[in-house]
Coordinates of C-alpha atoms (C1' of nucleotides) in Angstrom, one line a residue:
Chain A
X1 CA 3.9 40.5 -8.4
X2 CA 6.4 38.7 -6.1
X3 CA 8.9 37.3 -8.3
X4 CA 10.8 35.2 -5.5
X5 CA 9.5 32.0 -7.3
X6 CA 10.7 28.6 -5.6
X7 CA 11.5 25.3 -7.8
X8 CA 10.1 22.2 -7.4
X9 CA 13.8 21.1 -6.2
X10 CA 13.6 24.0 -3.7
X11 CA 10.3 22.8 -2.3
X12 CA 11.8 19.5 -1.7
X13 CA 14.8 20.7 0.0
X14 CA 12.9 23.0 2.4
X15 CA 10.6 20.6 3.4
X16 CA 12.4 17.1 3.2
X17 CA 9.8 16.3 0.8
X18 CA 10.9 14.1 -2.6
X19 CA 9.8 15.9 -6.1
X20 CA 7.7 13.0 -6.8
X21 CA 5.7 13.4 -3.8
X22 CA 4.8 17.0 -4.2
X23 CA 3.8 16.3 -8.1
X24 CA 1.6 13.6 -6.2
X25 CA 0.1 15.7 -4.0
X26 CA -0.5 18.4 -6.8
X27 CA -2.0 15.9 -8.9
X28 CA -4.3 14.7 -6.0
X29 CA -5.8 18.0 -5.2
X30 CA -3.5 18.9 -1.7
X31 CA -1.4 21.3 -3.5
X32 CA -2.5 23.8 -5.9
X33 CA -1.0 24.2 -9.5
X34 CA 1.7 26.4 -9.3
X35 CA 2.8 28.9 -12.4
X36 CA 5.1 27.8 -14.9
X37 CA 8.4 29.1 -16.2
X38 CA 9.2 30.0 -20.0
X39 CA 10.9 26.3 -19.9
X40 CA 7.7 24.8 -18.1
X41 CA 9.2 24.2 -14.8
X42 CA 6.9 25.0 -11.7
X43 CA 7.3 28.4 -10.2
X44 CA 6.1 28.5 -6.5
X45 CA 5.1 31.4 -4.1
X46 CA 5.9 31.3 -0.3
X47 CA 2.6 30.3 0.1
X48 CA 2.8 26.8 -1.7
X49 CA 5.9 26.0 1.0
X50 CA 3.6 27.3 3.8
X51 CA 0.8 24.6 2.5
X52 CA 3.7 21.8 1.9
X53 CA 4.8 22.1 5.4
X54 CA 1.6 22.2 6.6
X55 CA 0.7 19.2 5.0
X56 CA 3.7 17.4 6.0
X57 CA 3.1 18.1 9.3
X58 CA 0.2 16.7 9.4
X59 CA 1.4 13.7 7.3
X60 CA 4.2 13.5 10.1
X61 CA 1.3 13.3 12.9
X62 CA -0.1 10.1 10.7
X63 CA -3.3 11.8 9.5
X64 CA -4.5 10.7 6.5
X65 CA -4.2 12.1 3.1
X66 CA -8.2 12.8 3.3
X67 CA -7.7 13.8 6.8
X68 CA -5.3 16.6 5.6
X69 CA -7.4 17.7 2.5
X70 CA -10.1 18.3 5.3
X71 CA -7.8 20.0 7.7
X72 CA -6.7 22.2 4.8
X73 CA -9.9 23.1 3.5
X74 CA -10.9 23.8 7.6
X75 CA -7.7 26.1 7.9
X76 CA -8.8 28.0 4.7
X77 CA -12.0 29.2 6.1
X78 CA -10.5 30.5 9.1
X79 CA -14.2 31.9 10.3
X80 CA -15.4 28.7 10.4
X81 CA -15.6 26.6 13.9
X82 CA -12.9 24.5 15.0
X83 CA -15.0 21.9 16.2
X84 CA -14.8 20.2 12.9
X85 CA -10.7 20.5 13.4
X86 CA -10.9 18.9 17.1
X87 CA -13.5 16.1 15.8
X88 CA -10.9 14.9 13.0
X89 CA -7.8 15.5 15.7
X90 CA -9.4 13.3 18.3
X91 CA -10.7 10.6 15.8
X92 CA -7.3 10.2 14.5
X93 CA -5.9 10.1 18.1
X94 CA -8.7 7.4 19.3
X95 CA -7.2 5.3 15.9
X96 CA -3.8 5.9 17.3
X97 CA -4.4 4.7 21.0
X98 CA -6.3 1.5 19.3
X99 CA -3.3 0.7 16.8
X100 CA -0.8 0.9 20.5
X101 CA -3.1 -1.3 22.3
X102 CA -3.3 -3.8 19.5
X103 CA 0.6 -3.6 18.7
X104 CA 0.8 -4.2 22.6
X105 CA -1.2 -7.5 22.7
X106 CA 0.8 -8.7 19.4
X107 CA 3.6 -8.2 21.3
X108 CA 2.7 -10.1 24.3
X109 CA 2.1 -12.8 22.2
X110 CA 5.3 -12.8 20.2
X111 CA 7.2 -12.3 23.4
X112 CA 6.0 -15.6 24.6
X113 CA 6.4 -17.5 21.2
X114 CA 9.9 -16.3 21.2
X115 CA 10.1 -17.3 24.8
X116 CA 8.8 -20.7 24.2
X117 CA 11.8 -22.0 21.8
X118 CA 14.6 -23.8 23.5
X119 CA 15.1 -25.5 20.7
X120 CA 18.1 -26.5 18.3
X121 CA 15.8 -27.9 15.3
X122 CA 12.9 -26.8 13.3
X123 CA 11.2 -30.1 14.1
X124 CA 10.9 -29.2 17.4
X125 CA 10.7 -25.4 17.3
X126 CA 8.1 -24.3 19.3
X127 CA 7.4 -21.2 17.1
X128 CA 6.9 -23.3 14.4
X129 CA 4.4 -25.0 16.4
X130 CA 2.5 -22.2 17.6
X131 CA 2.0 -21.1 14.3
X132 CA 0.8 -24.7 13.3
X133 CA -2.6 -25.6 14.2
X134 CA -3.1 -28.2 17.1
X135 CA -3.3 -31.4 14.0
X136 CA -6.5 -32.1 14.4
X137 CA -6.5 -34.9 11.8
X138 CA -9.8 -37.2 12.2
Chain B
X1 CA -8.1 -42.3 3.4
X2 CA -7.2 -38.7 2.4
X3 CA -9.5 -38.5 -0.6
X4 CA -11.9 -36.2 1.0
X5 CA -11.0 -33.2 -0.8
X6 CA -12.2 -29.9 -0.2
X7 CA -13.3 -26.8 -1.8
X8 CA -12.2 -23.5 -1.8
X9 CA -15.4 -22.0 0.2
X10 CA -14.5 -25.2 2.7
X11 CA -11.5 -23.5 3.0
X12 CA -12.6 -20.2 3.2
X13 CA -15.1 -21.1 5.9
X14 CA -12.4 -23.2 7.9
X15 CA -10.0 -20.6 8.3
X16 CA -12.1 -17.4 8.1
X17 CA -10.3 -16.4 4.7
X18 CA -11.9 -14.9 2.0
X19 CA -12.1 -17.0 -1.1
X20 CA -10.2 -14.3 -3.4
X21 CA -7.6 -14.1 -0.6
X22 CA -6.8 -17.9 -1.0
X23 CA -6.3 -17.9 -4.7
X24 CA -3.9 -14.6 -4.0
X25 CA -1.9 -16.8 -2.0
X26 CA -1.9 -19.4 -4.7
X27 CA -0.9 -17.1 -7.3
X28 CA 2.0 -15.8 -4.7
X29 CA 3.2 -19.2 -3.9
X30 CA 2.6 -19.5 -0.3
X31 CA -0.2 -22.2 -0.8
X32 CA 0.8 -25.0 -3.7
X33 CA -1.6 -25.3 -5.9
X34 CA -4.2 -27.8 -5.5
X35 CA -5.8 -30.9 -8.4
X36 CA -8.6 -29.7 -10.1
X37 CA -11.9 -31.6 -10.2
X38 CA -13.4 -32.4 -13.7
X39 CA -15.2 -29.0 -13.5
X40 CA -11.8 -27.1 -12.7
X41 CA -13.1 -26.7 -9.4
X42 CA -10.0 -26.5 -6.7
X43 CA -9.8 -29.5 -4.7
X44 CA -7.7 -29.3 -1.6
X45 CA -6.1 -31.7 1.2
X46 CA -5.8 -31.6 4.4
X47 CA -2.6 -30.4 4.2
X48 CA -3.4 -27.5 2.1
X49 CA -5.9 -26.8 4.9
X50 CA -2.9 -26.9 7.7
X51 CA -1.1 -24.4 5.6
X52 CA -3.2 -21.8 5.0
X53 CA -4.2 -22.0 8.9
X54 CA -0.1 -21.5 9.5
X55 CA -0.3 -18.6 7.0
X56 CA -3.6 -16.9 8.8
X57 CA -2.1 -17.6 12.2
X58 CA 1.3 -15.7 11.3
X59 CA -0.4 -13.4 9.5
X60 CA -2.8 -12.4 12.3
X61 CA 0.8 -12.1 14.3
X62 CA 1.7 -9.4 11.7
X63 CA 4.3 -11.1 9.8
X64 CA 4.9 -9.9 5.9
X65 CA 4.2 -12.5 3.5
X66 CA 7.9 -12.7 2.8
X67 CA 8.3 -13.4 6.3
X68 CA 5.5 -16.0 6.3
X69 CA 7.3 -17.6 2.7
X70 CA 10.5 -18.0 4.9
X71 CA 8.7 -19.6 7.8
X72 CA 7.1 -22.0 5.6
X73 CA 10.1 -22.7 3.8
X74 CA 12.1 -23.5 7.3
X75 CA 8.9 -25.0 8.5
X76 CA 9.2 -27.8 5.6
X77 CA 12.9 -28.9 6.4
X78 CA 11.9 -29.9 9.8
X79 CA 15.8 -30.9 10.2
X80 CA 16.9 -27.7 9.8
X81 CA 18.0 -25.2 12.7
X82 CA 16.0 -23.2 14.6
X83 CA 17.9 -20.3 14.7
X84 CA 16.6 -18.5 11.4
X85 CA 12.9 -19.2 12.9
X86 CA 14.3 -17.6 15.8
X87 CA 15.6 -14.4 13.7
X88 CA 12.6 -13.8 11.9
X89 CA 10.1 -13.8 14.9
X90 CA 12.4 -11.3 17.0
X91 CA 13.8 -9.1 13.9
X92 CA 9.2 -8.9 13.7
X93 CA 9.2 -8.3 17.6
X94 CA 11.7 -5.6 17.2
X95 CA 9.5 -3.9 14.7
X96 CA 6.5 -4.5 16.8
X97 CA 8.3 -2.6 19.7
X98 CA 9.2 0.1 17.4
X99 CA 6.1 1.1 16.0
X100 CA 4.9 0.8 19.7
X101 CA 7.4 3.6 21.0
X102 CA 6.5 6.0 17.6
X103 CA 2.9 5.8 18.1
X104 CA 3.4 6.7 21.6
X105 CA 5.2 9.2 21.4
X106 CA 3.2 10.5 18.3
X107 CA 0.3 10.1 20.6
X108 CA 1.6 12.4 23.0
X109 CA 2.1 14.8 20.8
X110 CA -1.5 14.7 19.5
X111 CA -2.7 15.0 23.1
X112 CA -1.0 18.2 23.6
X113 CA -2.1 19.5 20.0
X114 CA -5.7 18.7 21.1
X115 CA -5.3 20.0 24.5
X116 CA -3.9 23.2 23.8
X117 CA -7.6 23.8 21.4
X118 CA -9.7 26.3 23.7
X119 CA -11.1 27.9 21.0
X120 CA -14.4 28.5 18.8
X121 CA -13.0 29.4 15.5
X122 CA -10.4 28.5 13.0
X123 CA -8.7 31.6 12.9
X124 CA -7.2 31.1 16.4
X125 CA -7.6 27.4 16.7
X126 CA -4.2 25.8 18.1
X127 CA -4.6 22.6 16.4
X128 CA -4.3 24.2 12.8
X129 CA -1.7 26.6 14.3
X130 CA 0.1 23.6 15.4
X131 CA 0.4 22.4 12.0
X132 CA 1.4 25.2 10.4
X133 CA 5.0 25.9 11.5
X134 CA 6.3 29.8 11.5
X135 CA 7.7 30.3 8.2
X136 CA 11.4 29.7 8.6
X137 CA 13.8 31.6 6.5
X138 CA 17.2 29.6 5.6
Chain C
dT1 C1' 30.8 26.6 -29.3
dA2 C1' 30.3 21.9 -27.2
dT3 C1' 29.6 19.0 -23.7
dA4 C1' 28.5 17.9 -19.5
dC5 C1' 25.7 17.8 -15.8
dA6 C1' 22.0 19.3 -12.6
dC7 C1' 17.7 19.9 -12.9
dC8 C1' 13.2 19.6 -14.7
dC9 C1' 9.0 17.6 -17.4
dT10 C1' 5.1 14.0 -18.5
dG11 C1' 3.5 9.3 -17.4
dT12 C1' 3.4 4.8 -16.2
dA13 C1' 4.1 1.1 -13.6
dG14 C1' 5.7 -0.7 -8.9
dT15 C1' 5.4 -1.5 -3.9
dC16 C1' 2.1 -4.5 -0.1
dG17 C1' -2.1 -7.5 1.0
dC18 C1' -5.9 -8.0 -0.2
dT19 C1' -10.5 -6.6 -2.2
dA20 C1' -14.3 -6.1 -5.6
dT21 C1' -15.6 -6.0 -9.9
dA22 C1' -16.7 -8.1 -15.0
dG23 C1' -17.9 -11.7 -17.3
dG24 C1' -18.4 -15.9 -17.2
dG25 C1' -18.9 -21.9 -16.1
dT26 C1' -20.5 -26.0 -12.9
dC27 C1' -23.7 -28.6 -10.0
dA28 C1' -27.4 -30.1 -7.2
dA29 C1' -32.2 -29.1 -5.7
dG30 C1' -37.1 -28.1 -6.7
Chain D
dC1 C1' -35.7 -26.5 -16.6
dT2 C1' -35.0 -23.1 -13.8
dT3 C1' -33.0 -20.9 -9.8
dG4 C1' -29.2 -20.2 -7.0
dA5 C1' -24.8 -20.9 -4.9
dC6 C1' -20.9 -21.9 -5.7
dC7 C1' -16.7 -21.9 -8.8
dC8 C1' -13.4 -20.0 -12.6
dT9 C1' -10.2 -16.1 -14.7
dA10 C1' -8.6 -12.1 -15.6
dT11 C1' -8.2 -7.1 -14.0
dA12 C1' -8.6 -3.1 -11.7
dG13 C1' -8.6 -0.4 -7.5
dC14 C1' -7.1 1.0 -2.2
dG15 C1' -3.2 4.6 0.1
dA16 C1' 0.7 7.1 -0.1
dC17 C1' 3.6 7.0 -2.1
dT18 C1' 8.3 5.7 -4.9
dA19 C1' 10.9 4.6 -9.3
dC20 C1' 11.2 4.2 -13.7
dA21 C1' 11.8 5.7 -18.8
dG22 C1' 12.5 9.0 -22.0
dG23 C1' 12.7 13.3 -23.0
dG24 C1' 13.6 19.0 -22.4
dT25 C1' 16.1 23.0 -20.0
dG26 C1' 19.3 25.6 -18.0
dT27 C1' 24.3 26.6 -16.7
dA28 C1' 29.2 26.1 -16.0
dT29 C1' 32.9 24.3 -17.9
dA30 C1' 36.7 23.0 -21.8

DNA sequence: TATACACCCTGTAGTCGCTATAGGGTCAAG
DNA sequence: CTTGACCCTATAGCGACTACAGGGTGTATA
């Protein structure tokens, strides 16, 4: 009987997670429902804190909630092969890599567009012009 | 002359925008309401097509709908100073730049995490371990 | 004892930018 | 006269929260 229970506010402060977000994780099956006090307050065990920290760390690394759920399930079954973990991590890294490339080519275009503007009024603005389609008015 | 009306499907095909998205833009004030046919079909002018193209191009460049709205308003008042356009474009570019940097440092961490895994079972998995930080007292 | 205040509860709706349905109406061709 | 493509409105869903509204609980102080 460990009696050092934590309130939702304690978890919030300990992990930098908003209280509403913690309840959201519970409702969405990432964090198991804790026991309750007489006044119906959530009373967490240290294990909950560990799990929430895990979730936050994975979220910080950009894993989706679905991916976090999968990682949690895998980490719960510690005898399982590590390969599935690797697959999730690599898929996520590839996704991040793709996003970086996309944003880099986007930035190149934005740089060009911004660079091209030497005008004073919107009528001559190269930025606006680059957004407007060539007037193929027939 | 300009009485060749376009259906919503025409606009959709011409710009690669889903029909629902076009209606969404109308409901959200980006695309003005067109006139209607006797059968209550939307009947667009070429000006609508230009405006939708503008929206799509700006969206492709990652501008938010709020930013697109602002750009459209500016481009409508062609005597205005170009400075406001520049501000929006630069703000967006800065945002993109920031996202690239964030993702790059994220990828560095992911690379390290993935690299560190040489194990077979989850119990020893460095990826999982790196997500579950040592429980900090406080 | 009262009461002020921080904290907690549930439930619902809002954010962004669409996308996907449900349940119909319109219109031209065969 | 029916098929089928197209169109209409209205509503709900996505992800990952965030922000209320409208209450209850717990404790320190006047």
